[in-house]
Structure formats: C-alpha cells, structure tokens
Short mmCIF file of C-alpha atoms in Angstrom, two decimals:
data_model
loop_
_atom_site.label_atom_id
_atom_site.label_comp_id
_atom_site.label_asym_id
_atom_site.label_seq_id
_atom_site.Cartn_x
_atom_site.Cartn_y
_atom_site.Cartn_z
CA MET A 1 75.12 25.87 12.20
CA SER A 2 73.98 22.30 11.41
CA ILE A 3 70.59 21.15 12.65
CA GLY A 4 71.87 17.62 13.19
CA PRO A 5 69.76 14.49 13.76
CA CYS A 6 66.55 16.47 14.23
CA GLY A 7 66.90 18.01 10.80
CA ARG A 8 67.60 14.62 9.22
CA LEU A 9 64.46 13.21 10.91
CA LEU A 10 62.33 16.04 9.51
CA ALA A 11 63.76 15.52 6.04
CA ALA A 12 63.00 11.80 6.17
CA THR A 13 59.43 12.53 7.27
CA LEU A 14 58.93 14.97 4.41
CA VAL A 15 60.18 12.39 1.94
CA ALA A 16 57.64 9.90 3.31
CA LEU A 17 54.87 12.44 2.82
CA ALA A 18 55.94 13.37 -0.69
CA PRO A 19 53.72 12.20 -3.58
CA THR A 20 54.61 8.95 -5.28
CA GLY A 21 54.44 8.10 -8.95
CA MET A 22 50.86 6.85 -8.67
CA ALA A 23 47.98 8.68 -10.35
CA LYS A 24 46.91 11.60 -8.18
CA ALA A 25 43.91 13.91 -8.08
CA GLU A 26 45.78 17.15 -8.66
CA SER A 27 42.75 19.46 -8.79
CA LEU A 28 39.59 19.81 -6.78
CA ALA A 29 37.53 18.80 -9.82
CA ASP A 30 39.47 15.55 -10.12
CA ALA A 31 39.05 14.83 -6.40
CA ILE A 32 35.29 15.39 -6.59
CA ALA A 33 34.95 13.21 -9.70
CA LEU A 34 36.86 10.37 -8.02
CA ALA A 35 34.86 10.60 -4.80
CA TYR A 36 31.58 10.77 -6.72
CA GLN A 37 32.37 7.48 -8.43
CA ASN A 38 34.19 5.62 -5.64
CA ASN A 39 33.25 6.93 -2.19
CA PRO A 40 31.88 4.00 -0.11
CA THR A 41 29.38 6.13 1.80
CA LEU A 42 27.85 7.43 -1.42
CA GLN A 43 27.84 4.00 -3.05
CA ALA A 44 26.16 2.47 0.01
CA GLN A 45 23.44 5.13 -0.07
CA ARG A 46 22.81 4.39 -3.75
CA ALA A 47 22.39 0.70 -2.90
CA THR A 48 20.02 1.69 -0.09
CA GLN A 49 17.96 3.71 -2.55
CA ARG A 50 17.74 0.76 -4.94
CA ALA A 51 16.44 -1.32 -2.03
CA ILE A 52 13.81 1.35 -1.26
CA ASP A 53 12.70 1.22 -4.90
CA GLU A 54 11.60 -2.38 -4.32
CA ASN A 55 8.99 -1.16 -1.80
CA TYR A 56 7.05 0.35 -4.70
CA VAL A 57 7.09 -2.93 -6.64
CA GLN A 58 6.04 -4.89 -3.56
CA ALA A 59 3.14 -2.50 -2.93
CA ARG A 60 1.84 -2.87 -6.50
CA THR A 61 1.72 -6.65 -6.18
CA GLY A 62 -1.55 -6.09 -4.28
CA TRP A 63 -3.15 -5.43 -7.72
CA ARG A 64 -1.51 -8.39 -9.42
CA PRO A 65 -2.78 -11.97 -9.60
CA THR A 66 -1.36 -14.93 -7.74
CA LEU A 67 -1.03 -18.45 -9.09
CA SER A 68 -0.54 -21.45 -6.80
CA LEU A 69 -0.30 -25.18 -7.28
CA GLY A 70 -1.22 -27.63 -4.52
CA GLY A 71 -1.28 -31.38 -4.23
CA ARG A 72 -2.32 -34.08 -1.76
CA LEU A 73 -1.37 -37.73 -1.50
CA GLN A 74 -3.14 -39.76 1.22
CA TYR A 75 -2.88 -43.32 2.46
CA ASN A 76 -5.19 -44.81 5.14
CA GLU A 77 -4.89 -48.05 7.05
CA THR A 78 -7.54 -49.23 9.55
CA ARG A 79 -7.01 -52.25 11.83
CA THR A 80 -10.02 -53.84 13.62
CA PRO A 81 -9.88 -56.67 16.18
CA LYS A 82 -11.25 -60.03 14.93
CA ALA A 83 -13.92 -59.83 17.61
CA ALA A 84 -15.52 -56.97 15.72
CA ALA A 85 -15.70 -58.90 12.44
CA GLY A 86 -19.25 -59.16 11.08
CA GLN A 87 -20.36 -56.08 12.99
CA ASP A 88 -21.62 -52.90 11.34
CA THR A 89 -18.96 -50.52 12.68
CA ASN A 90 -19.52 -47.81 10.07
CA ALA A 91 -23.34 -47.78 10.33
CA ASP A 92 -23.92 -48.47 6.65
CA GLY A 93 -26.25 -51.43 7.24
CA ILE A 94 -23.72 -53.91 5.88
CA PRO A 95 -21.68 -56.14 8.16
CA ASP A 96 -18.00 -55.39 8.03
CA SER A 97 -15.66 -57.84 6.40
CA PHE A 98 -11.96 -57.38 7.01
CA GLY A 99 -10.72 -60.79 6.00
CA SER A 100 -8.74 -62.95 8.31
CA PHE A 101 -6.41 -60.14 9.38
CA GLY A 102 -8.96 -57.35 10.18
CA ILE A 103 -7.09 -54.68 8.08
CA ARG A 104 -8.58 -52.09 5.67
CA GLU A 105 -6.35 -49.93 3.36
CA SER A 106 -7.17 -47.05 1.05
CA ASN A 107 -5.38 -44.25 -0.76
CA SER A 108 -6.25 -41.10 -2.66
CA ALA A 109 -4.66 -38.13 -4.41
CA ALA A 110 -5.68 -34.62 -5.49
CA THR A 111 -4.08 -31.70 -7.38
CA GLN A 112 -5.35 -28.11 -7.62
CA LEU A 113 -4.21 -25.06 -9.60
CA SER A 114 -5.62 -21.74 -8.29
CA PHE A 115 -5.57 -18.32 -9.97
CA THR A 116 -6.64 -15.36 -7.80
CA GLN A 117 -7.05 -11.79 -9.03
CA PRO A 118 -7.89 -8.88 -6.67
CA LEU A 119 -10.61 -6.69 -8.15
CA TRP A 120 -11.06 -4.05 -5.47
CA THR A 121 -9.34 -3.63 -2.11
CA GLY A 122 -11.27 -0.62 -0.84
CA GLY A 123 -8.23 1.60 -1.42
CA ARG A 124 -5.82 -0.40 0.74
CA VAL A 125 -3.36 -1.15 -2.06
CA ALA A 126 -3.74 2.32 -3.58
CA ALA A 127 -2.72 3.89 -0.27
CA SER A 128 0.18 1.46 0.11
CA VAL A 129 1.43 2.30 -3.40
CA ASN A 130 1.27 6.03 -2.71
CA ALA A 131 3.13 5.58 0.57
CA ALA A 132 5.84 3.53 -1.14
CA ASN A 133 6.10 6.12 -3.91
CA ALA A 134 6.59 8.87 -1.34
CA GLU A 135 9.25 6.78 0.39
CA VAL A 136 11.11 6.40 -2.89
CA LEU A 137 11.07 10.17 -3.44
CA ALA A 138 12.19 10.75 0.15
CA GLY A 139 15.02 8.27 -0.43
CA ARG A 140 16.17 10.19 -3.49
CA GLU A 141 16.33 13.38 -1.44
CA ASN A 142 18.33 11.54 1.23
CA LEU A 143 20.69 10.44 -1.52
CA ARG A 144 21.07 14.08 -2.57
CA ARG A 145 21.76 14.99 1.05
CA VAL A 146 24.43 12.30 1.43
CA GLU A 147 25.98 13.35 -1.88
CA ALA A 148 26.19 16.95 -0.67
CA GLN A 149 27.71 15.82 2.63
CA VAL A 150 30.34 13.71 0.90
CA LEU A 151 31.24 16.46 -1.58
CA ALA A 152 31.44 19.01 1.25
CA GLN A 153 33.77 16.65 3.11
CA VAL A 154 35.90 16.25 -0.01
CA ILE A 155 36.14 20.01 -0.45
CA GLN A 156 37.08 20.43 3.21
CA ALA A 157 39.64 17.60 3.06
CA TYR A 158 41.13 19.09 -0.10
CA SER A 159 41.31 22.55 1.50
CA ASP A 160 42.69 21.13 4.75
CA THR A 161 45.42 19.30 2.86
CA ARG A 162 46.27 22.43 0.88
CA ARG A 163 46.36 24.47 4.08
CA ASP A 164 48.59 21.98 5.86
CA GLN A 165 50.91 21.66 2.88
CA GLU A 166 51.32 25.43 2.93
CA SER A 167 51.77 25.33 6.70
CA VAL A 168 54.63 22.84 6.36
CA ARG A 169 56.21 25.02 3.68
CA ILE A 170 55.93 28.11 5.91
CA ARG A 171 57.32 26.23 8.90
CA GLN A 172 60.23 24.96 6.81
CA GLU A 173 61.00 28.47 5.65
CA ASN A 174 60.83 29.64 9.24
CA VAL A 175 63.38 26.99 10.29
CA LYS A 176 65.72 28.08 7.49
CA VAL A 177 65.46 31.76 8.41
CA LEU A 178 66.00 31.10 12.11
CA THR A 179 68.94 28.82 11.33
CA ARG A 180 70.60 31.66 9.44
CA GLN A 181 69.72 34.02 12.27
CA LEU A 182 71.40 31.70 14.78
CA GLN A 183 74.49 31.41 12.59
CA GLU A 184 74.65 35.20 12.30
CA SER A 185 74.19 35.67 16.07
CA GLN A 186 76.94 33.13 16.76
CA ALA A 187 79.31 34.90 14.38
CA ARG A 188 78.59 38.29 15.91
CA PHE A 189 79.06 36.84 19.38
CA ASP A 190 82.42 35.44 18.36
CA VAL A 191 83.60 38.94 17.43
CA GLY A 192 82.04 40.49 20.52
CA GLU A 193 79.21 42.46 18.86
CA VAL A 194 76.41 40.72 20.82
CA THR A 195 76.09 38.90 24.08
CA ARG A 196 75.46 35.28 24.91
CA THR A 197 71.85 36.24 25.54
CA ASP A 198 71.30 37.01 21.83
CA VAL A 199 72.65 33.59 20.87
CA ALA A 200 70.43 31.86 23.45
CA GLN A 201 67.37 33.74 22.17
CA SER A 202 68.11 32.58 18.61
CA GLN A 203 68.62 28.99 19.78
CA ALA A 204 65.31 29.02 21.68
CA ARG A 205 63.35 30.35 18.70
CA LEU A 206 64.97 27.78 16.38
CA ALA A 207 64.08 24.92 18.72
CA GLN A 208 60.48 26.21 18.89
CA ALA A 209 60.31 26.44 15.09
CA GLN A 210 61.57 22.86 14.73
CA ALA A 211 58.90 21.61 17.14
CA GLN A 212 56.23 23.53 15.24
CA LEU A 213 57.45 22.00 11.99
CA GLN A 214 57.12 18.52 13.43
CA SER A 215 53.55 19.29 14.55
CA ALA A 216 52.71 20.67 11.10
CA ILE A 217 54.06 17.50 9.45
CA ALA A 218 51.99 15.31 11.78
CA GLN A 219 48.87 17.35 11.04
CA LEU A 220 49.52 17.07 7.30
CA ALA A 221 49.77 13.29 7.61
CA GLY A 222 46.36 13.22 9.30
CA THR A 223 44.68 15.40 6.67
CA ARG A 224 46.24 13.35 3.88
CA ALA A 225 44.79 10.21 5.44
CA ASN A 226 41.35 11.84 5.65
CA TYR A 227 41.64 12.91 2.01
CA ALA A 228 42.54 9.36 0.96
CA THR A 229 39.58 7.96 2.91
CA LEU A 230 37.13 10.21 1.07
CA VAL A 231 38.67 10.29 -2.42
CA GLY A 232 40.24 6.84 -2.59
CA GLN A 233 43.86 7.81 -3.21
CA ASN A 234 46.58 9.89 -1.61
CA PRO A 235 46.86 13.54 -2.63
CA GLY A 236 49.75 14.96 -4.59
CA GLU A 237 50.77 18.59 -4.65
CA LEU A 238 47.29 20.04 -4.97
CA GLU A 239 46.37 22.96 -7.14
CA PRO A 240 44.80 26.08 -5.57
CA GLU A 241 41.10 25.75 -4.85
CA PRO A 242 38.80 27.26 -7.50
CA SER A 243 36.07 29.67 -6.51
CA LEU A 244 32.54 28.46 -5.85
CA ALA A 245 31.11 31.96 -6.18
CA TYR A 246 29.34 31.14 -9.46
CA MET A 247 26.85 28.96 -7.54
CA LEU A 248 26.35 31.26 -4.55
CA PRO A 249 23.30 33.56 -4.36
CA SER A 250 23.78 37.29 -4.26
CA ASP A 251 22.20 37.81 -0.84
CA PRO A 252 20.96 35.74 2.13
CA ASP A 253 17.29 36.27 1.24
CA GLU A 254 17.81 34.42 -2.01
CA ALA A 255 19.68 31.71 -0.12
CA PHE A 256 16.71 31.27 2.23
CA LYS A 257 14.30 31.05 -0.69
CA LEU A 258 16.40 28.47 -2.55
CA ALA A 259 16.95 26.40 0.58
CA GLU A 260 13.21 26.30 1.30
CA GLN A 261 12.59 25.08 -2.23
CA PHE A 262 15.50 22.73 -2.93
CA SER A 263 17.01 21.68 0.42
CA PRO A 264 17.28 17.85 0.33
CA LEU A 265 16.82 17.66 4.09
CA LEU A 266 13.54 19.59 4.00
CA ARG A 267 12.22 17.87 0.87
CA ALA A 268 12.94 14.43 2.31
CA GLN A 269 10.92 15.29 5.40
CA GLN A 270 8.06 16.59 3.25
CA PHE A 271 7.91 13.30 1.32
CA THR A 272 8.09 11.38 4.60
CA GLU A 273 5.01 13.30 5.77
CA GLN A 274 3.22 12.43 2.53
CA ALA A 275 4.02 8.74 3.07
CA SER A 276 2.57 8.74 6.59
CA ARG A 277 -0.49 10.62 5.31
CA ALA A 278 -1.04 7.87 2.73
CA ARG A 279 -0.79 5.28 5.51
CA VAL A 280 -3.63 7.05 7.33
CA ALA A 281 -5.79 6.49 4.25
CA GLY A 282 -4.65 2.87 4.13
CA ALA A 283 -5.58 2.34 7.78
CA ARG A 284 -9.05 3.79 7.18
CA ALA A 285 -9.46 1.58 4.10
CA GLU A 286 -9.28 -1.46 6.39
CA ARG A 287 -12.95 -0.75 7.16
CA MET A 288 -13.92 -1.17 3.50
CA PRO A 289 -14.95 -4.41 1.77
CA SER A 290 -12.65 -6.21 -0.65
CA VAL A 291 -13.49 -8.23 -3.78
CA ASN A 292 -11.41 -10.78 -5.68
CA ALA A 293 -11.98 -13.37 -8.38
CA GLN A 294 -10.66 -16.92 -8.23
CA VAL A 295 -10.47 -19.70 -10.81
CA THR A 296 -9.52 -23.19 -9.66
CA TYR A 297 -8.74 -26.24 -11.76
CA GLY A 298 -8.24 -29.57 -10.01
CA PHE A 299 -8.63 -33.31 -10.15
CA SER A 300 -8.88 -35.96 -7.44
CA GLY A 301 -9.92 -39.56 -6.88
CA PRO A 302 -9.14 -42.86 -5.11
CA ALA A 303 -7.16 -45.87 -6.20
CA PHE A 304 -8.53 -49.43 -5.99
CA PRO A 305 -9.51 -49.97 -2.36
CA ASP A 306 -8.82 -53.70 -2.56
CA ARG A 307 -5.48 -53.23 -4.34
CA PRO A 308 -3.76 -50.37 -2.43
CA ALA A 309 -0.34 -51.24 -3.75
CA ASP A 310 -1.37 -50.49 -7.35
CA SER A 311 -0.51 -47.15 -8.89
CA PHE A 312 -3.20 -44.48 -9.16
CA GLN A 313 -5.47 -44.90 -12.16
CA ARG A 314 -5.94 -41.78 -14.27
CA ASP A 315 -9.39 -42.82 -15.51
CA LEU A 316 -10.74 -42.86 -11.95
CA PHE A 317 -9.90 -39.20 -11.19
CA GLN A 318 -12.46 -36.44 -11.28
CA ARG A 319 -11.67 -33.13 -13.00
CA GLY A 320 -13.26 -29.80 -12.24
CA VAL A 321 -13.04 -26.04 -12.92
CA THR A 322 -14.45 -23.57 -10.43
CA ALA A 323 -14.84 -19.81 -10.95
CA THR A 324 -15.65 -17.70 -7.89
CA VAL A 325 -16.05 -14.03 -7.03
CA ASN A 326 -15.38 -13.52 -3.33
CA GLY A 327 -16.32 -10.50 -1.28
CA SER A 328 -15.63 -9.81 2.37
CA VAL A 329 -16.78 -7.01 4.66
CA PRO A 330 -15.05 -6.44 8.01
CA LEU A 331 -17.68 -6.04 10.70
CA PHE A 332 -15.88 -6.25 14.01
CA SER A 333 -12.16 -6.45 14.77
CA GLY A 334 -12.15 -5.87 18.50
CA GLY A 335 -10.99 -2.27 18.06
CA LEU A 336 -7.85 -3.23 16.10
CA VAL A 337 -8.69 -1.16 13.01
CA SER A 338 -9.66 1.90 15.06
CA SER A 339 -6.41 1.67 17.00
CA ARG A 340 -4.38 1.45 13.79
CA ILE A 341 -6.17 4.51 12.42
CA ARG A 342 -5.40 6.55 15.54
CA GLN A 343 -1.80 5.38 15.46
CA ALA A 344 -1.37 6.34 11.80
CA VAL A 345 -2.96 9.76 12.41
CA GLU A 346 -0.57 10.54 15.27
CA ARG A 347 2.44 9.41 13.27
CA ASN A 348 1.37 11.72 10.50
CA ASN A 349 0.96 14.52 13.03
CA ALA A 350 4.51 13.89 14.23
CA ASP A 351 5.84 14.00 10.67
CA ARG A 352 3.90 17.18 9.90
CA ILE A 353 5.25 18.90 13.03
CA SER A 354 8.76 17.63 12.28
CA THR A 355 8.55 19.22 8.84
CA GLU A 356 8.32 22.64 10.43
CA GLY A 357 11.20 21.78 12.74
CA VAL A 358 13.36 20.70 9.81
CA ARG A 359 12.48 23.89 7.94
CA ARG A 360 13.64 25.98 10.89
CA THR A 361 16.84 23.92 11.14
CA VAL A 362 17.55 24.52 7.45
CA MET A 363 17.03 28.25 7.87
CA GLN A 364 19.33 28.23 10.89
CA ASN A 365 22.03 26.36 8.95
CA VAL A 366 21.79 28.85 6.09
CA THR A 367 22.16 31.74 8.52
CA GLN A 368 25.18 30.22 10.24
CA SER A 369 26.90 29.17 7.02
CA TRP A 370 26.29 32.55 5.40
CA SER A 371 27.69 34.37 8.45
CA GLN A 372 30.78 32.15 8.40
CA LEU A 373 31.21 32.90 4.71
CA LEU A 374 31.07 36.65 5.27
CA ALA A 375 33.55 36.37 8.14
CA ALA A 376 35.93 34.26 6.05
CA ARG A 377 35.83 36.76 3.20
CA ALA A 378 36.57 39.60 5.60
CA ASN A 379 39.43 37.59 7.10
CA ILE A 380 40.97 37.08 3.66
CA SER A 381 41.24 40.84 3.11
CA SER A 382 42.56 41.41 6.62
CA SER A 383 45.11 38.59 6.43
CA GLU A 384 46.42 39.82 3.08
CA GLU A 385 46.98 43.26 4.54
CA GLN A 386 48.53 41.69 7.64
CA VAL A 387 51.02 39.69 5.54
CA ARG A 388 51.98 42.74 3.50
CA ALA A 389 52.59 44.86 6.59
CA ALA A 390 54.39 42.08 8.51
CA ARG A 391 56.73 41.44 5.57
CA ILE A 392 57.68 45.12 5.41
CA ALA A 393 58.14 45.21 9.19
CA ALA A 394 60.35 42.10 9.22
CA GLU A 395 62.57 43.42 6.42
CA GLY A 396 62.87 46.81 8.08
CA THR A 397 63.71 45.27 11.46
CA ARG A 398 66.51 43.20 9.93
CA GLN A 399 68.00 46.28 8.24
CA GLU A 400 67.73 48.32 11.43
CA GLN A 401 69.53 45.55 13.32
CA GLN A 402 72.44 45.86 10.95
CA VAL A 403 72.96 49.48 12.00
CA GLY A 404 72.39 48.80 15.67
CA LEU A 405 68.87 50.22 16.01
CA ARG A 406 67.21 46.88 16.71
CA THR A 407 68.13 43.92 18.90
CA THR A 408 68.09 40.24 18.09
CA ILE A 409 64.83 39.71 19.93
CA ASP A 410 63.19 42.42 17.76
CA VAL A 411 64.21 40.55 14.63
CA LEU A 412 62.97 37.25 16.04
CA ASN A 413 59.62 38.79 17.01
CA ALA A 414 59.20 40.35 13.58
CA GLU A 415 59.87 37.00 11.88
CA GLN A 416 57.40 35.27 14.17
CA GLU A 417 54.68 37.82 13.36
CA LEU A 418 55.34 37.40 9.64
CA ARG A 419 54.99 33.59 9.79
CA GLN A 420 51.83 33.85 11.86
CA ALA A 421 50.36 36.30 9.35
CA GLU A 422 51.13 33.90 6.50
CA LEU A 423 49.49 31.04 8.39
CA ASN A 424 46.41 33.21 9.02
CA GLN A 425 46.21 33.98 5.32
CA VAL A 426 46.31 30.29 4.38
CA SER A 427 43.64 29.43 6.97
CA SER A 428 41.32 32.25 5.88
CA ARG A 429 41.36 31.02 2.28
CA ARG A 430 40.53 27.53 3.48
CA ASP A 431 37.69 28.85 5.66
CA GLU A 432 36.18 30.74 2.74
CA ILE A 433 35.78 27.75 0.42
CA VAL A 434 34.59 25.48 3.25
CA ALA A 435 31.94 28.05 4.25
CA SER A 436 30.90 28.37 0.59
CA ALA A 437 30.48 24.59 0.35
CA SER A 438 28.42 24.60 3.55
CA VAL A 439 26.04 27.24 2.17
CA LEU A 440 25.65 25.33 -1.10
CA ALA A 441 25.07 22.00 0.68
CA THR A 442 22.32 23.49 2.85
CA MET A 443 20.66 25.07 -0.19
CA GLY A 444 20.79 21.83 -2.20
CA ARG A 445 23.19 23.09 -4.87
CA LEU A 446 26.30 21.15 -3.87
CA GLU A 447 25.89 18.40 -6.46
CA ALA A 448 28.34 16.77 -8.81
CA ARG A 449 26.34 17.93 -11.84
CA ASN A 450 27.03 21.54 -10.81
CA LEU A 451 30.66 21.03 -9.81
CA VAL A 452 31.92 18.63 -12.49
CA PRO A 453 29.24 18.55 -15.21
CA VAL A 454 31.54 16.67 -17.61
CA SER A 455 31.71 13.70 -15.21
CA PRO A 456 29.04 10.95 -15.68
CA SER A 457 26.15 11.44 -13.25
CA TYR A 458 24.32 8.73 -11.33
CA ASP A 459 20.61 8.60 -12.21
CA ALA A 460 18.70 7.53 -9.11
CA ALA A 461 15.47 7.15 -11.13
CA LYS A 462 16.95 4.74 -13.68
CA ASN A 463 16.59 1.69 -11.45
CA PHE A 464 13.06 2.74 -10.50
CA ARG A 465 12.01 3.02 -14.14
CA LYS A 466 13.43 -0.42 -14.82
CA LEU A 467 11.45 -1.97 -11.96
CA ARG A 468 8.21 -0.36 -13.12
CA MET A 469 7.72 -3.05 -15.82
CA THR A 470 9.68 -5.89 -14.28
CA TRP A 471 8.74 -9.55 -13.76
CA GLY A 472 5.22 -9.96 -12.42
CA TRP A 473 3.61 -7.05 -14.29
CA VAL A 474 0.31 -7.85 -16.02
CA PRO A 475 -1.58 -5.75 -18.60
CA TRP A 476 -4.72 -5.37 -16.48
CA GLU A 477 -2.79 -4.05 -13.47
CA GLU A 478 -3.42 -0.40 -14.38
CA PRO A 479 -7.23 -0.68 -14.75
CA VAL A 480 -7.43 -2.50 -11.42
CA GLY A 481 -5.29 0.22 -9.81
CA ILE A 482 -7.46 3.01 -11.24
CA LEU A 483 -10.60 1.29 -9.96
CA ASP A 484 -9.05 0.83 -6.53
CA ARG A 485 -8.03 4.51 -6.31
CA ASP A 486 -11.20 6.06 -7.73
CA LEU A 487 -13.65 4.01 -5.65
CA SER A 488 -11.82 4.55 -2.38
CA ALA A 489 -13.77 6.28 0.37
CA TRP A 490 -10.54 7.82 1.70
CA PRO A 491 -8.37 8.49 -1.36
CA SER A 492 -4.71 9.34 -0.78
CA LYS A 493 -2.83 11.90 -2.84
CA THR A 494 -0.35 10.55 -5.35
CA PRO A 495 3.06 12.12 -4.55
CA THR A 496 4.90 13.87 -7.35
CA GLU A 497 8.60 14.49 -7.68
CA GLY A 498 9.60 18.04 -6.80
CA ALA A 499 10.97 20.48 -9.31
CA GLN A 500 14.68 20.17 -10.01
CA GLU A 501 16.88 23.23 -10.28
CA PRO A 502 18.65 23.46 -13.65
CA THR A 503 22.34 22.63 -13.75
CA ILE A 504 24.49 25.64 -12.89
CA GLY A 505 27.52 25.99 -15.14
CA PRO A 506 30.30 26.07 -16.00
CA GLY A 507 31.59 23.88 -13.13
CA ILE A 508 34.77 24.36 -11.15
CA ALA A 509 37.03 22.92 -13.88
CA PRO A 510 37.03 20.21 -16.54
CA ALA A 511 37.54 16.94 -14.67
CA LYS A 512 39.52 14.03 -16.01
CA ALA A 513 37.82 10.68 -16.34
CA PRO A 514 38.27 8.83 -13.03
CA SER A 515 40.77 5.99 -13.21
#
C-alpha cells in the first residue's frame, strides 16, 4: 500500500536534513576542538579575561612616576578714564601715566615640566595590586567554568543529535514495518482470513507512526540547530560517543575531594574573597601618611610692557629647577575613611560567607550528577535487556499470528513495545555521557586539554605575562613596591595561583585541526 503525499513530504524533509558536502565534525573530538576555537561565548569570556588583566597594570601605576607638561600664555589690558590720569591708582608712589588713551597692556608666558614619583603610599597601592591580582585569578577560574559549561553543552548537543538521528531511523523502520503489516492485513482481508477491524487497526497504527516520525524529524532539526550554534557548523552523520570513564573518579568520595580542590566555581569565589580582603587593608591604609618626590623644571617671564605686540623675548625669561619631597598625613575626613573601612569589612564578610555557600552548592551538584550517572548506567543495562526481550517477543508474535495463535493487535502491540525499547536504549546511552560530562564539569576536569590534548590550548596567563613588563614600567618600580608592602601597618596577603591538576590522558580521540 502506497503512503502517498505524506510519505513524499517525509522523504523531502529527510533530504533537507541530510548532510551536505561541507566539512563536518564527524566525531565528538572534532566537535569539541571546533567549539573550543570558535564558540562565541568562550571567545567573549577570553576577551573579558584580557580586560580584567588590565586591572593589575592599572593598580601598579600607583608605584610608577608621572610626567606632565604645562604652559600658560597671558595677556592683560587695563583701561582707565582720563580723569584718573596723574593719580596714583596702584599705590606705588608714582603718578600713573597712561598716555592720551588711558590704556595699559602687558603679556607673559610660562612653561613647566613636572616629574612626580610616589615613594610610599602607606600600603594603599600594595593592597590595590593584591586585590587586582586576586581578581585576575578569579577571572581565570571563571574562564575555566565557562569553558566547562560550553564543552558540556557541546557534548549534550552532540549526544542529543545522535539520539534524535537514531530516533528518526527507528521511526522510519517502524513506518516500513507497519506499512508491510497493513499490506498483509489488506491481503488477508481480501481473501476473508481477517475482518475489517484488523485492517482498521493496522491503518491506525501506521498513521500514528507517521505522525511520530514527523515529530522526530522536527526534533532532530532543533537539535541540529543547537549543535550548529555551539560548534559553528551543521552536524553530519555523527560517530558513536566515546566513553568519558577515563576521567571519572572511582567513587563519590573522590569526586567530592577533587571538586573541593579544583572546582572552578569554588576557586573563583575563594579568589573573590581574597580580593575583598585586600580591599579591607587598602581602606585601612587610607589612615596612613603618603610620601612622594617631585622635580619641576620651568621658565617664565614678561614681554616688553610698552611693546605688547612684539614676540616674547627668550633672554627675559627666568629658568628654574625645583626638587621637593612631599608628605601628607590625613587627620580628619569627617568619618569617610571609617565608613569605607566598615563597608569593606562587611563586603569581605559577605564574600567569606558566600564561599561556604558555593562549597555546599558544588557538593550538591556533585551528588546530583553522580546519582544521575549511576541511574543512567543502570538504565543502559535494563534497556539492553528490554530490547533483547522485546525483539524476541515481536518475532514470536509474528510467527504465532501466521498459525492463528495471535491476532493483528497482538502483533501491532509487540512492534510498538520493540520500538519503544529501542528508543529507551538510545536515550539511556545519551543520558550516561551527559551525566558523565556534568560530573566532570562540577569537579573541574571537563577541559579541552583533557578531552582533546592534541588541539592547541588557550593560555589565559600569556596575556597577563605580556602586560607585566608593558609600556610604563620603570626599573625602580619593584623596590618602591617592596617598600610599600613591607612598611604597611595593615599588610594584605599576596594571592597565589592554585595548584593545577595534571592533564589526564589519553583524550577521547585524536582531533583533526579545526578548519
């Protein structure tokens, strides 16, 4: 029996969803390598991290000198009524003489070059540098977190696409089987072996299968679009997902321990707390004196007072060099400094309390992800046994129908149970790898260097190292910084980068170089 226009519509839709001749990411390793290099979310976070790196440079400028050039050009014109001529208007004991017009003109100019070098800031700059350093380290952990999120999304999109591709295949096979069943029922009805009811039952199941196939095709189109959004290109016929078991711990206790040590979410919060703690020290340092040295070179002088239109004469200008050491001690600020200290302390308290909250959240996520992983693994075994038994039952029911022991509805029910078992098997495999990725992301192991070690890795510290000696650095910056830190009444702790877990090999598969 021909399916007709509906069948032609499904075939056209499948052709539209078929892979084209473009380059495709055929394996999960290729998809991860492409997303790692091209995903907009990940690239934007890398740019954000490079912007955060500049905070450290800006903080260190408090130890660096400043050089400024200033100039002044002045012209004065004074008009006095003729009635005041001959009077001593400026109290110099000499009668004024303004000529017949009562106008006096003068001009002057000055230029100054100033060099200022901070010598000691009471620990203000040292605290600001430590806070900026902690923010940079927190930003790197946030970058690790975003990387894990993107890679987990890629793994899920890959698995979803694989699942839906298999679902379409199973639904297509179901339509073919039910089409043959309808043809057989029609033939048996024509010879009087079955009733019209058997034919109607076959027609109803075929119509249901065709509707389910259309839904499966629509769902596949959606997952393909999600895959393309994350990876950057449409998927082809994807290879089976590799196992992530080589990165998983052996038991949940080990997972908890690793998550507490390497979780990017928890480590970012810990560095955030260190940054706010450094700002407390910086707020307290506002009570300390500050010292700086200044050298000024300048020259100034007037032009001819009776010839204001003439150009300035160089020989009439005075030149001078001034060297000064300035010190200032804050005595009273109206309570502003005390308020800032209290504010910084409470913000640090909030960050410290939030650290414990984040730790609990991480432990909760590990527990949930691990439980989902165990359930998915159990479902794989159950679904495999279900498919094996349903296949035997469907074949036996068809044979029993041939000898009159089973009815048409029995055969249709057996086929439906078989297809549902196959769909459950596909979904359970997808759930297992997605749960594995969730566990690894929470622990901090879902990184490109562990999944595709042959693919070039982005070094978040490279830009920071480059900025360390960039424009504006001076040789005496380090001694000034050491003096500022060591003589601070409220020293802040210099944050250090946390330990990094060694790369876990061998990776899911050799990845091709991204196009």
